Coordinates of C-alpha atoms in Angstrom, one line a residue:
Chain A
X1 CA -178.1 -69.2 -43.7
X2 CA -175.7 -67.3 -41.3
X3 CA -175.9 -63.4 -42.0
X4 CA -172.5 -62.2 -41.9
X5 CA -173.4 -58.6 -43.0
X6 CA -175.7 -57.7 -40.2
X7 CA -173.0 -58.3 -37.7
X8 CA -170.6 -55.8 -39.0
X9 CA -173.3 -53.4 -39.7
X10 CA -174.8 -53.1 -36.1
X11 CA -175.1 -49.6 -35.2
X12 CA -172.4 -48.2 -33.4
X13 CA -174.3 -45.8 -31.2
X14 CA -175.5 -48.7 -28.9
X15 CA -171.9 -49.5 -27.8
X16 CA -169.3 -47.3 -26.1
X17 CA -167.7 -44.7 -28.9
X18 CA -164.9 -47.5 -30.6
X19 CA -161.0 -47.0 -30.1
X20 CA -159.5 -44.7 -32.6
X21 CA -156.1 -46.6 -33.5
X22 CA -153.1 -45.4 -35.4
X23 CA -150.2 -46.6 -36.6
X24 CA -146.8 -46.5 -34.2
X25 CA -144.1 -44.2 -35.4
X26 CA -140.7 -43.6 -34.3
X27 CA -140.4 -40.0 -35.6
X28 CA -142.7 -37.0 -34.3
X29 CA -145.6 -37.2 -36.2
X30 CA -148.6 -33.8 -36.1
X31 CA -149.4 -34.0 -32.7
X32 CA -149.3 -30.3 -30.9
X33 CA -146.6 -28.8 -29.3
X34 CA -147.8 -25.4 -28.5
X35 CA -148.4 -26.0 -24.9
X36 CA -145.2 -27.6 -24.0
X37 CA -143.6 -25.2 -25.3
X38 CA -145.0 -21.8 -23.3
X39 CA -144.7 -24.3 -20.4
X40 CA -141.0 -24.5 -21.0
X41 CA -140.6 -20.7 -21.8
X42 CA -142.7 -19.7 -18.8
X43 CA -140.3 -23.0 -16.6
X44 CA -137.2 -20.8 -18.2
X45 CA -138.5 -17.8 -17.3
X46 CA -139.2 -18.7 -13.6
X47 CA -135.6 -20.4 -13.1
X48 CA -134.1 -17.2 -14.3
X49 CA -135.8 -15.0 -12.0
X50 CA -135.3 -17.3 -9.2
X51 CA -131.7 -17.2 -10.2
X52 CA -131.1 -13.8 -10.8
X53 CA -133.5 -12.9 -8.1
X54 CA -131.7 -14.9 -5.1
X55 CA -128.4 -13.0 -6.2
X56 CA -127.0 -16.4 -7.0
X57 CA -125.1 -14.7 -9.7
X58 CA -124.2 -10.8 -9.8
X59 CA -126.8 -8.9 -11.2
X60 CA -124.1 -6.7 -12.6
X61 CA -123.6 -10.0 -15.1
X62 CA -126.9 -11.2 -14.6
X63 CA -130.4 -9.3 -14.3
X64 CA -133.6 -10.4 -13.9
X65 CA -136.5 -10.7 -16.5
X66 CA -138.2 -7.7 -14.3
X67 CA -135.2 -5.7 -14.1
X68 CA -134.8 -6.4 -18.0
X69 CA -138.9 -5.3 -18.8
X70 CA -138.5 -1.8 -16.5
X71 CA -135.2 -1.3 -18.5
X72 CA -136.8 -2.0 -21.7
X73 CA -139.6 0.5 -21.0
X74 CA -137.2 3.2 -20.0
X75 CA -135.0 2.4 -23.0
X76 CA -138.0 3.2 -25.6
X77 CA -139.0 6.2 -23.4
X78 CA -135.5 8.0 -22.4
X79 CA -133.5 6.5 -25.2
X80 CA -130.3 5.6 -24.9
X81 CA -126.9 6.0 -26.5
X82 CA -128.0 9.4 -27.8
X83 CA -131.3 8.0 -29.9
X84 CA -134.3 6.4 -28.8
X85 CA -134.6 2.7 -29.1
X86 CA -137.3 3.1 -32.5
X87 CA -134.5 5.3 -33.5
X88 CA -131.7 2.5 -33.0
X89 CA -135.1 0.0 -34.5
X90 CA -135.1 2.3 -37.4
X91 CA -131.8 2.5 -38.1
X92 CA -131.1 -0.8 -38.9
X93 CA -134.8 -2.0 -39.7
X94 CA -133.9 0.6 -42.5
X95 CA -130.3 -1.2 -43.5
X96 CA -131.5 -4.2 -43.6
X97 CA -134.3 -4.3 -45.6
X98 CA -132.8 -1.4 -48.3
X99 CA -130.0 -4.6 -48.7
X100 CA -132.8 -7.2 -48.8
X101 CA -134.5 -4.6 -51.6
X102 CA -130.7 -4.3 -53.5
X103 CA -130.0 -7.9 -53.3
X104 CA -133.1 -9.5 -54.6
X105 CA -133.4 -7.5 -57.4
X106 CA -130.0 -8.2 -58.0
X107 CA -129.7 -11.7 -57.1
X108 CA -132.8 -12.9 -58.9
X109 CA -132.5 -11.4 -62.2
X110 CA -128.6 -12.9 -62.4
X111 CA -129.4 -16.2 -60.4
X112 CA -131.8 -17.0 -63.3
X113 CA -129.8 -15.6 -66.2
X114 CA -127.0 -18.0 -64.6
X115 CA -128.9 -21.1 -64.8
X116 CA -130.5 -19.8 -68.2
X117 CA -127.0 -19.0 -70.0
X118 CA -123.5 -20.1 -70.5
X119 CA -121.8 -16.7 -70.6
X120 CA -124.1 -15.4 -67.3
X121 CA -122.7 -18.6 -65.3
X122 CA -118.9 -18.0 -67.2
X123 CA -119.0 -14.9 -66.0
X124 CA -120.8 -14.3 -62.7
X125 CA -119.3 -17.7 -61.5
X126 CA -115.9 -16.9 -60.7
X127 CA -116.4 -13.6 -58.0
X128 CA -119.4 -15.0 -56.3
X129 CA -117.3 -18.2 -56.1
X130 CA -114.3 -16.3 -54.7
X131 CA -116.4 -13.8 -52.2
X132 CA -119.3 -15.7 -50.9
X133 CA -117.8 -18.1 -48.3
X134 CA -115.5 -15.1 -46.7
X135 CA -117.4 -13.7 -43.8
X136 CA -118.1 -10.6 -44.5
X137 CA -116.6 -9.1 -41.4
X138 CA -113.4 -9.7 -43.2
X139 CA -113.8 -7.5 -45.7
X140 CA -116.2 -4.9 -43.7
X141 CA -112.8 -2.8 -43.0
X142 CA -112.0 -2.4 -46.8
X143 CA -116.4 -1.4 -47.4
X144 CA -115.3 1.6 -45.1
X145 CA -111.9 2.3 -46.8
X146 CA -113.5 2.5 -49.8
X147 CA -117.1 3.8 -48.8
X148 CA -116.5 5.9 -45.4
X149 CA -118.5 4.9 -42.3
X150 CA -121.8 6.0 -43.0
X151 CA -124.5 4.4 -44.5
X152 CA -123.1 3.5 -47.7
X153 CA -120.9 1.0 -46.6
X154 CA -123.0 -0.9 -44.0
X155 CA -126.1 -1.5 -47.0
X156 CA -123.3 -2.6 -49.6
X157 CA -121.8 -5.1 -46.8
X158 CA -125.2 -6.2 -45.9
X159 CA -126.7 -6.4 -49.7
X160 CA -123.5 -8.2 -50.5
X161 CA -124.2 -10.9 -47.7
X162 CA -127.5 -11.5 -49.0
X163 CA -127.1 -11.5 -52.4
X164 CA -125.3 -14.8 -52.2
X165 CA -127.4 -17.1 -51.1
X166 CA -130.6 -15.4 -53.2
X167 CA -128.8 -16.1 -56.3
X168 CA -127.4 -19.2 -55.7
X169 CA -131.2 -20.9 -55.7
X170 CA -132.3 -18.7 -58.5
X171 CA -129.6 -20.5 -60.4
X172 CA -130.5 -24.3 -58.2
X173 CA -134.2 -23.2 -58.6
X174 CA -133.5 -23.4 -62.8
X175 CA -131.6 -26.0 -63.0
X176 CA -134.3 -27.7 -60.7
X177 CA -137.4 -27.3 -63.4
X178 CA -138.2 -31.0 -65.2
X179 CA -137.4 -31.1 -69.0
X180 CA -140.2 -32.2 -69.2
X181 CA -142.3 -29.3 -68.0
X182 CA -140.2 -27.3 -70.2
X183 CA -140.9 -29.4 -73.1
X184 CA -144.8 -29.4 -72.5
X185 CA -144.8 -25.3 -73.0
X186 CA -142.5 -25.5 -76.1
X187 CA -145.2 -27.7 -77.8
X188 CA -147.7 -25.9 -76.3
X189 CA -146.1 -23.1 -78.4
X190 CA -144.5 -21.3 -75.7
X191 CA -142.1 -18.7 -77.0
X192 CA -139.2 -17.9 -75.3
X193 CA -140.3 -14.8 -73.0
X194 CA -143.3 -17.3 -72.6
X195 CA -141.5 -20.0 -71.3
X196 CA -139.3 -17.9 -68.9
X197 CA -142.6 -16.2 -67.6
X198 CA -145.3 -19.1 -67.5
X199 CA -142.8 -22.1 -66.5
X200 CA -139.5 -21.2 -65.5
X201 CA -140.1 -18.2 -63.0
X202 CA -142.5 -19.6 -61.5
X203 CA -140.6 -23.5 -60.9
X204 CA -137.9 -21.3 -59.7
X205 CA -139.8 -19.1 -57.5
X206 CA -140.0 -21.3 -54.3
X207 CA -135.8 -22.0 -54.2
X208 CA -135.7 -18.3 -54.1
X209 CA -137.8 -17.5 -50.9
X210 CA -135.7 -20.0 -49.5
X211 CA -132.7 -18.7 -50.2
X212 CA -134.1 -15.2 -49.1
X213 CA -134.9 -17.2 -46.2
X214 CA -130.9 -18.3 -45.8
X215 CA -130.3 -14.5 -46.6
X216 CA -132.1 -12.7 -44.0
X217 CA -130.6 -15.1 -41.1
X218 CA -127.1 -14.0 -43.0
X219 CA -128.2 -10.4 -42.8
X220 CA -129.4 -10.3 -39.4
X221 CA -126.0 -11.8 -38.3
X222 CA -124.0 -9.2 -40.4
X223 CA -126.1 -6.5 -39.6
X224 CA -125.6 -6.2 -35.6
X225 CA -122.2 -7.1 -36.1
X226 CA -121.4 -4.5 -38.4
X227 CA -123.3 -2.1 -36.0
X228 CA -121.0 -3.5 -33.3
X229 CA -117.8 -2.1 -35.0
X230 CA -118.9 1.0 -37.1
X231 CA -121.9 2.7 -36.2
X232 CA -123.4 5.7 -34.2
X233 CA -127.0 4.1 -34.4
X234 CA -128.8 0.7 -34.5
X235 CA -129.8 -2.2 -32.2
X236 CA -126.0 -3.4 -32.6
X237 CA -124.3 0.0 -31.7
X238 CA -127.3 0.3 -28.5
X239 CA -125.7 -3.4 -27.4
X240 CA -122.0 -2.1 -27.7
X241 CA -122.7 0.8 -25.9
X242 CA -124.6 -1.0 -23.2
X243 CA -121.6 -4.0 -22.6
X244 CA -119.3 -0.7 -22.7
X245 CA -120.8 0.4 -19.2
X246 CA -121.8 -3.2 -17.8
X247 CA -125.0 -2.3 -18.9
X248 CA -126.3 -5.8 -18.9
X249 CA -130.2 -4.7 -18.9
X250 CA -129.8 -3.1 -21.8
X251 CA -127.6 -5.7 -23.9
X252 CA -130.8 -8.1 -23.0
X253 CA -133.2 -5.3 -24.1
X254 CA -130.9 -5.1 -27.2
X255 CA -131.0 -9.0 -27.6
X256 CA -134.7 -9.7 -27.0
X257 CA -135.9 -6.4 -29.8
X258 CA -133.8 -8.4 -32.1
X259 CA -134.9 -12.0 -31.4
X260 CA -138.8 -10.4 -31.7
X261 CA -138.0 -8.8 -35.1
X262 CA -136.3 -11.8 -36.2
X263 CA -139.5 -13.6 -35.4
X264 CA -141.4 -11.0 -37.1
X265 CA -139.5 -11.4 -40.6
X266 CA -139.8 -15.6 -40.6
X267 CA -142.6 -15.3 -39.8
X268 CA -144.1 -12.6 -42.4
X269 CA -141.9 -14.6 -44.9
X270 CA -143.5 -18.2 -44.2
X271 CA -146.4 -16.3 -44.9
X272 CA -145.3 -15.4 -48.1
X273 CA -144.9 -18.6 -49.0
X274 CA -148.7 -20.0 -48.4
X275 CA -149.4 -17.0 -50.3
X276 CA -147.0 -17.4 -53.1
X277 CA -146.2 -21.1 -53.5
X278 CA -148.8 -23.0 -52.2
X279 CA -148.1 -25.9 -54.0
X280 CA -144.9 -26.5 -52.2
X281 CA -144.5 -29.8 -51.1
X282 CA -147.9 -31.0 -52.7
X283 CA -146.7 -31.6 -56.4
Chain B
X1 CA -150.2 -37.2 -93.7
X2 CA -147.0 -37.3 -90.9
X3 CA -143.8 -38.9 -92.5
X4 CA -140.5 -40.6 -91.1
X5 CA -137.8 -41.6 -93.6
X6 CA -135.3 -43.4 -92.8
X7 CA -134.6 -41.6 -89.0
X8 CA -131.7 -42.3 -87.3
X9 CA -130.6 -40.9 -84.0
X10 CA -127.2 -41.0 -82.3
X11 CA -126.2 -40.6 -78.8
X12 CA -122.9 -40.0 -77.1
X13 CA -122.0 -43.4 -75.4
X14 CA -119.3 -44.9 -73.4
X15 CA -115.6 -44.5 -74.1
X16 CA -117.0 -41.6 -76.9
X17 CA -118.4 -44.2 -79.2
X18 CA -121.5 -43.0 -81.0
X19 CA -124.7 -45.5 -80.0
X20 CA -127.0 -45.8 -82.2
X21 CA -130.3 -45.1 -80.3
X22 CA -132.4 -45.2 -83.9
X23 CA -131.5 -47.3 -87.0
X24 CA -133.1 -45.8 -90.3
X25 CA -136.6 -45.7 -89.3
X26 CA -139.7 -44.7 -91.5
X27 CA -143.0 -44.4 -90.3
X28 CA -145.7 -43.4 -92.3
X29 CA -149.0 -41.9 -89.9
X30 CA -151.2 -41.0 -91.9
X31 CA -154.9 -38.9 -90.7
X32 CA -156.8 -40.2 -87.9
X33 CA -155.1 -43.4 -87.0
X34 CA -153.2 -44.6 -84.0
X35 CA -150.5 -45.5 -84.6
X36 CA -149.1 -47.4 -81.1
X37 CA -145.0 -47.8 -81.0
X38 CA -144.5 -51.1 -78.7
X39 CA -141.4 -52.6 -77.2
X40 CA -139.4 -53.2 -74.4
X41 CA -137.6 -50.6 -72.9
X42 CA -134.4 -49.0 -75.0
X43 CA -136.3 -49.6 -78.5
X44 CA -135.6 -46.2 -79.3
X45 CA -140.0 -45.6 -79.2
X46 CA -139.2 -42.7 -77.0
X47 CA -136.4 -42.0 -79.2
X48 CA -138.5 -41.8 -81.9
X49 CA -141.2 -39.6 -80.0
X50 CA -139.0 -36.7 -79.0
X51 CA -138.1 -36.4 -82.4
X52 CA -141.4 -36.0 -84.0
X53 CA -142.6 -33.9 -81.0
X54 CA -139.1 -32.0 -82.0
X55 CA -137.5 -32.1 -78.2
X56 CA -134.5 -33.8 -80.4
X57 CA -133.3 -33.8 -83.6
X58 CA -132.2 -36.4 -85.9
X59 CA -129.0 -37.5 -86.7
X60 CA -129.9 -38.9 -90.3
X61 CA -133.7 -38.6 -92.0
X62 CA -136.3 -36.5 -92.0
X63 CA -139.8 -36.4 -90.7
X64 CA -141.9 -34.2 -92.2
X65 CA -145.6 -33.2 -91.1
X66 CA -148.4 -32.4 -93.8
X67 CA -145.5 -31.8 -96.1
X68 CA -143.8 -29.2 -93.7
X69 CA -140.3 -30.7 -92.2
X70 CA -140.1 -31.1 -87.9
X71 CA -137.8 -28.4 -86.8
X72 CA -138.6 -27.9 -83.5
X73 CA -141.4 -28.1 -81.0
X74 CA -144.7 -26.5 -81.8
X75 CA -148.3 -26.7 -80.9
X76 CA -148.9 -28.7 -84.2
X77 CA -147.9 -31.7 -82.5
X78 CA -149.5 -32.2 -78.7
X79 CA -147.4 -34.1 -76.5
X80 CA -148.7 -36.4 -73.5
X81 CA -146.0 -37.4 -71.0
X82 CA -145.7 -40.0 -68.7
X83 CA -145.0 -38.0 -66.0
X84 CA -147.6 -35.2 -65.3
X85 CA -146.4 -31.8 -66.2
X86 CA -149.6 -29.5 -65.3
X87 CA -148.2 -26.3 -63.5
X88 CA -149.2 -26.5 -59.8
X89 CA -149.8 -22.6 -60.0
X90 CA -152.8 -22.6 -62.4
X91 CA -156.1 -24.3 -61.7
X92 CA -156.8 -27.3 -64.2
X93 CA -159.2 -24.8 -66.0
X94 CA -155.8 -22.5 -66.4
X95 CA -153.8 -25.5 -67.1
X96 CA -155.7 -26.4 -70.1
X97 CA -155.6 -23.2 -71.2
X98 CA -152.4 -22.7 -71.3
X99 CA -151.8 -23.4 -74.9
X100 CA -154.5 -21.1 -75.6
X101 CA -152.9 -17.7 -73.7
X102 CA -149.7 -19.4 -75.4
X103 CA -151.2 -18.4 -78.7
X104 CA -153.1 -15.3 -77.5
X105 CA -156.2 -16.5 -77.6
X106 CA -158.8 -14.0 -75.7
X107 CA -159.2 -15.3 -72.1
X108 CA -162.6 -15.7 -72.1
X109 CA -162.5 -17.4 -75.3
X110 CA -159.9 -19.5 -74.2
X111 CA -161.0 -20.1 -70.7
X112 CA -164.5 -21.5 -72.8
X113 CA -162.7 -23.8 -74.6
X114 CA -160.8 -25.4 -71.9
X115 CA -164.1 -26.3 -70.2
X116 CA -165.5 -27.9 -73.5
X117 CA -162.4 -30.3 -72.8
X118 CA -162.7 -30.8 -70.0
X119 CA -166.5 -31.8 -70.1
X120 CA -164.9 -33.8 -72.9
X121 CA -162.5 -36.0 -70.8
X122 CA -165.4 -36.0 -67.9
X123 CA -163.9 -33.5 -65.2
X124 CA -166.1 -30.7 -65.7
X125 CA -166.7 -30.3 -61.8
X126 CA -163.2 -29.7 -61.2
X127 CA -162.1 -26.5 -62.8
X128 CA -161.5 -24.4 -60.5
X129 CA -159.1 -27.3 -57.8
X130 CA -155.2 -26.9 -58.5
X131 CA -153.7 -30.0 -60.1
X132 CA -152.4 -31.4 -56.6
X133 CA -155.8 -31.8 -55.3
X134 CA -156.4 -34.6 -58.1
X135 CA -155.9 -38.3 -58.3
X136 CA -152.8 -39.4 -61.2
X137 CA -155.5 -40.8 -62.8
X138 CA -157.3 -37.2 -63.4
X139 CA -154.3 -35.3 -63.7
X140 CA -153.9 -37.4 -67.0
X141 CA -156.8 -36.8 -68.4
X142 CA -156.0 -33.4 -67.8
X143 CA -153.0 -33.4 -69.2
X144 CA -154.7 -34.9 -72.5
X145 CA -157.8 -32.3 -72.1
X146 CA -154.6 -29.6 -72.3
X147 CA -152.6 -31.4 -75.4
X148 CA -156.2 -30.5 -77.4
X149 CA -156.3 -27.6 -76.4
X150 CA -154.6 -26.1 -79.7
X151 CA -155.9 -28.4 -81.6
X152 CA -152.8 -30.1 -82.9
X153 CA -153.1 -32.3 -86.4
X154 CA -150.9 -35.4 -84.1
X155 CA -151.4 -36.4 -80.8
X156 CA -148.3 -37.5 -79.7
X157 CA -148.7 -39.7 -75.9
X158 CA -145.1 -40.9 -73.9
X159 CA -146.5 -44.3 -72.0
X160 CA -149.0 -42.0 -71.3
X161 CA -151.0 -44.7 -68.4
X162 CA -147.4 -46.2 -67.5
X163 CA -148.0 -44.7 -64.1
X164 CA -151.5 -45.6 -63.4
X165 CA -152.9 -48.7 -61.9
X166 CA -154.3 -51.3 -63.6
X167 CA -157.6 -50.6 -63.1
X168 CA -157.0 -46.8 -63.7
X169 CA -155.5 -47.7 -66.7
X170 CA -158.8 -49.6 -68.4
X171 CA -160.5 -46.2 -67.7
X172 CA -158.1 -44.0 -69.0
X173 CA -157.6 -46.6 -72.4
X174 CA -161.6 -46.2 -73.0
X175 CA -161.6 -42.1 -72.4
X176 CA -158.5 -42.1 -74.8
X177 CA -160.8 -44.8 -77.7
X178 CA -163.8 -41.9 -77.0
X179 CA -162.0 -38.8 -77.5
X180 CA -160.8 -40.2 -81.1
X181 CA -164.6 -41.5 -82.0
X182 CA -165.3 -37.8 -81.4
X183 CA -162.3 -35.9 -82.1
X184 CA -160.9 -38.3 -85.4
X185 CA -157.4 -37.0 -83.7
X186 CA -154.3 -38.4 -85.0
X187 CA -152.3 -40.6 -82.8
X188 CA -149.1 -41.4 -82.3
X189 CA -148.6 -43.7 -78.5
X190 CA -146.0 -45.7 -77.1
X191 CA -146.1 -48.6 -74.7
X192 CA -144.3 -51.3 -73.4
X193 CA -147.7 -53.4 -72.8
X194 CA -148.5 -55.7 -75.9
X195 CA -152.5 -55.8 -74.4
X196 CA -152.8 -51.7 -74.8
X197 CA -151.1 -51.8 -78.2
X198 CA -153.1 -54.1 -78.8
X199 CA -156.1 -52.3 -77.4
X200 CA -155.6 -49.2 -78.7
X201 CA -154.0 -49.3 -82.3
X202 CA -155.5 -49.4 -85.6
X203 CA -151.6 -49.9 -86.8
X204 CA -148.9 -51.3 -84.1
X205 CA -145.6 -51.0 -85.0
X206 CA -143.1 -53.0 -82.6
X207 CA -139.6 -52.1 -82.3
X208 CA -136.4 -53.7 -80.9
X209 CA -133.8 -52.3 -79.1
X210 CA -129.3 -51.7 -80.3
X211 CA -130.0 -50.2 -82.3
X212 CA -133.6 -49.3 -82.0
X213 CA -135.9 -50.8 -85.4
X214 CA -138.7 -51.2 -86.1
X215 CA -138.9 -55.3 -86.6
X216 CA -142.2 -56.3 -87.3
X217 CA -146.0 -54.1 -88.4
X218 CA -149.6 -54.9 -87.8
X219 CA -153.0 -53.5 -88.6
X220 CA -155.7 -54.3 -86.5
X221 CA -159.1 -53.3 -86.0
X222 CA -159.8 -54.6 -82.5
X223 CA -160.0 -50.6 -81.6
X224 CA -162.5 -50.2 -84.4
X225 CA -164.4 -52.9 -83.3
X226 CA -164.5 -51.8 -79.3
X227 CA -165.5 -48.4 -80.2
X228 CA -168.3 -50.0 -82.7
X229 CA -170.0 -51.7 -79.2
X230 CA -168.3 -54.6 -78.8
X231 CA -167.2 -56.1 -75.9
X232 CA -163.5 -55.9 -74.7
X233 CA -164.2 -59.7 -73.2
X234 CA -165.3 -61.1 -77.0
X235 CA -162.4 -59.2 -78.2
X236 CA -159.6 -60.0 -75.8
X237 CA -160.6 -63.9 -76.3
X238 CA -160.5 -63.6 -80.3
X239 CA -158.5 -66.7 -81.3
X240 CA -156.7 -64.0 -83.7
X241 CA -156.6 -61.4 -81.3
X242 CA -154.9 -64.2 -78.9
X243 CA -152.6 -65.9 -81.4
X244 CA -151.5 -62.1 -82.4
X245 CA -150.4 -61.3 -78.8
X246 CA -148.5 -64.2 -78.3
X247 CA -146.5 -64.0 -81.8
X248 CA -145.6 -60.4 -80.6
X249 CA -144.2 -61.2 -77.2
X250 CA -142.3 -64.2 -78.6
X251 CA -141.3 -61.3 -81.0
X252 CA -140.0 -59.1 -78.1
X253 CA -139.0 -61.6 -76.0
X254 CA -136.4 -62.8 -78.4
X255 CA -135.4 -59.5 -79.7
X256 CA -134.3 -58.8 -76.1
X257 CA -131.2 -60.9 -75.9
X258 CA -129.7 -61.0 -72.3
X259 CA -125.9 -60.2 -72.8
X260 CA -125.0 -62.5 -70.0
X261 CA -121.4 -61.8 -70.8
X262 CA -121.5 -57.9 -70.2
X263 CA -119.0 -57.2 -67.8
X264 CA -121.2 -54.7 -65.8
X265 CA -119.9 -55.0 -62.1
X266 CA -116.1 -56.2 -63.2
X267 CA -114.9 -52.8 -62.4
X268 CA -114.7 -53.0 -58.7

């Protein structure tokens, strides 16, 4: 009798380790890209240093990375345009976080109500559909005329800009709740409030977080633009004053600070998603 | 126990003409029975289940449960859907306890009841897992446990095993029979599988489409024979079983007249 089984059951250890294979694919799989990315950043910085250091471009237009770093320390210690870097940054962060809270506090209930209730949808749909495609800077002058040049006009502008994406995604979140999930809860005896609290709100949460992510993107863009136009403090204002004096290195400092904080915000949101909606994409 | 009297349902059809999805269906589901509604898609069996569950109001007729008319969904009728309806933000145990939470049962008491039901469906060791970590068959067992937790008078099952592979499906059928034996629950189940209907039902109601109505009823005892220890092999080769299966198959196929002249693709 031929022993078929013994052949395949031969111990692996006596041979060289097996060659692990996987299906060929066109699209990018789960391979690590961190090293490639770090090298790319290093190469870009090196090229920048080289181009600027060899004075291929006038230093007035393109300072070297090390000059930007030096200027960063200088601005951090001595300040620029009547305020320290921390004060500029603090003003900007205060505006965007206050606006984000206001937008969240209004957009989530209104958006959920619009997804659930005919009256809420009918009342809020026209104004929102009218204003949200507008670029916020188009109605900034109105905000300034109505609310003055101070914080109120900028925070209102930012809140409006951040409201729409959150509101629309909360609506979409409600519409995306599977009917079976609702019916299952009703047949388990859920009251209307329990249905909202235990089924609809958590079901809409992933969409709301997506909306918040979009809103923060819009918020940063609007914030800096608003500070460029009408402000006496803030990262956008610092960039604007620096460009008036052709202090390109300070402009770069501002850009780097904004990029770093935008990154921090998006990273924090990603973390928030893993904490609040760990089931996302696994259903 | 559950009485359906002359139930009709009309939906809005194309050309704003009403379409009759359910046509004067009368049915009685006695306590402890497993009534299986069987038929091709579009025969109104889901419509009937939705009406019993209270998700869909009737156009005509009435449904009463223990003498009380059905006017909306409620915890006295547990529902298991074909699609998994577990909440991904709740653990398996908390999902089973959902209806008890709604009813205001104390947390510890509810969790103890839920753990007991998880043992009944053979998932005692998974109470802390998240639903999305489990297979389709396991999730459906949790759905059954959850529907039983509020101790409903009747369990309504809407093609509960339709999305499962055939091996899992057989396990689930046997599990359902063992639950039925232990709990003596009244069950109304719909399926399009003749074999499943014959294996699970104490009464089989064959439905036909356009309009959805009952065309045959059969009282069968195969599920009781299996519950009493007879093997599927001998039950399913019983000449009476085979003959009934072929009769029902013939009935379903003849009622499903393909309308060849229907101009479905003509409007191009």
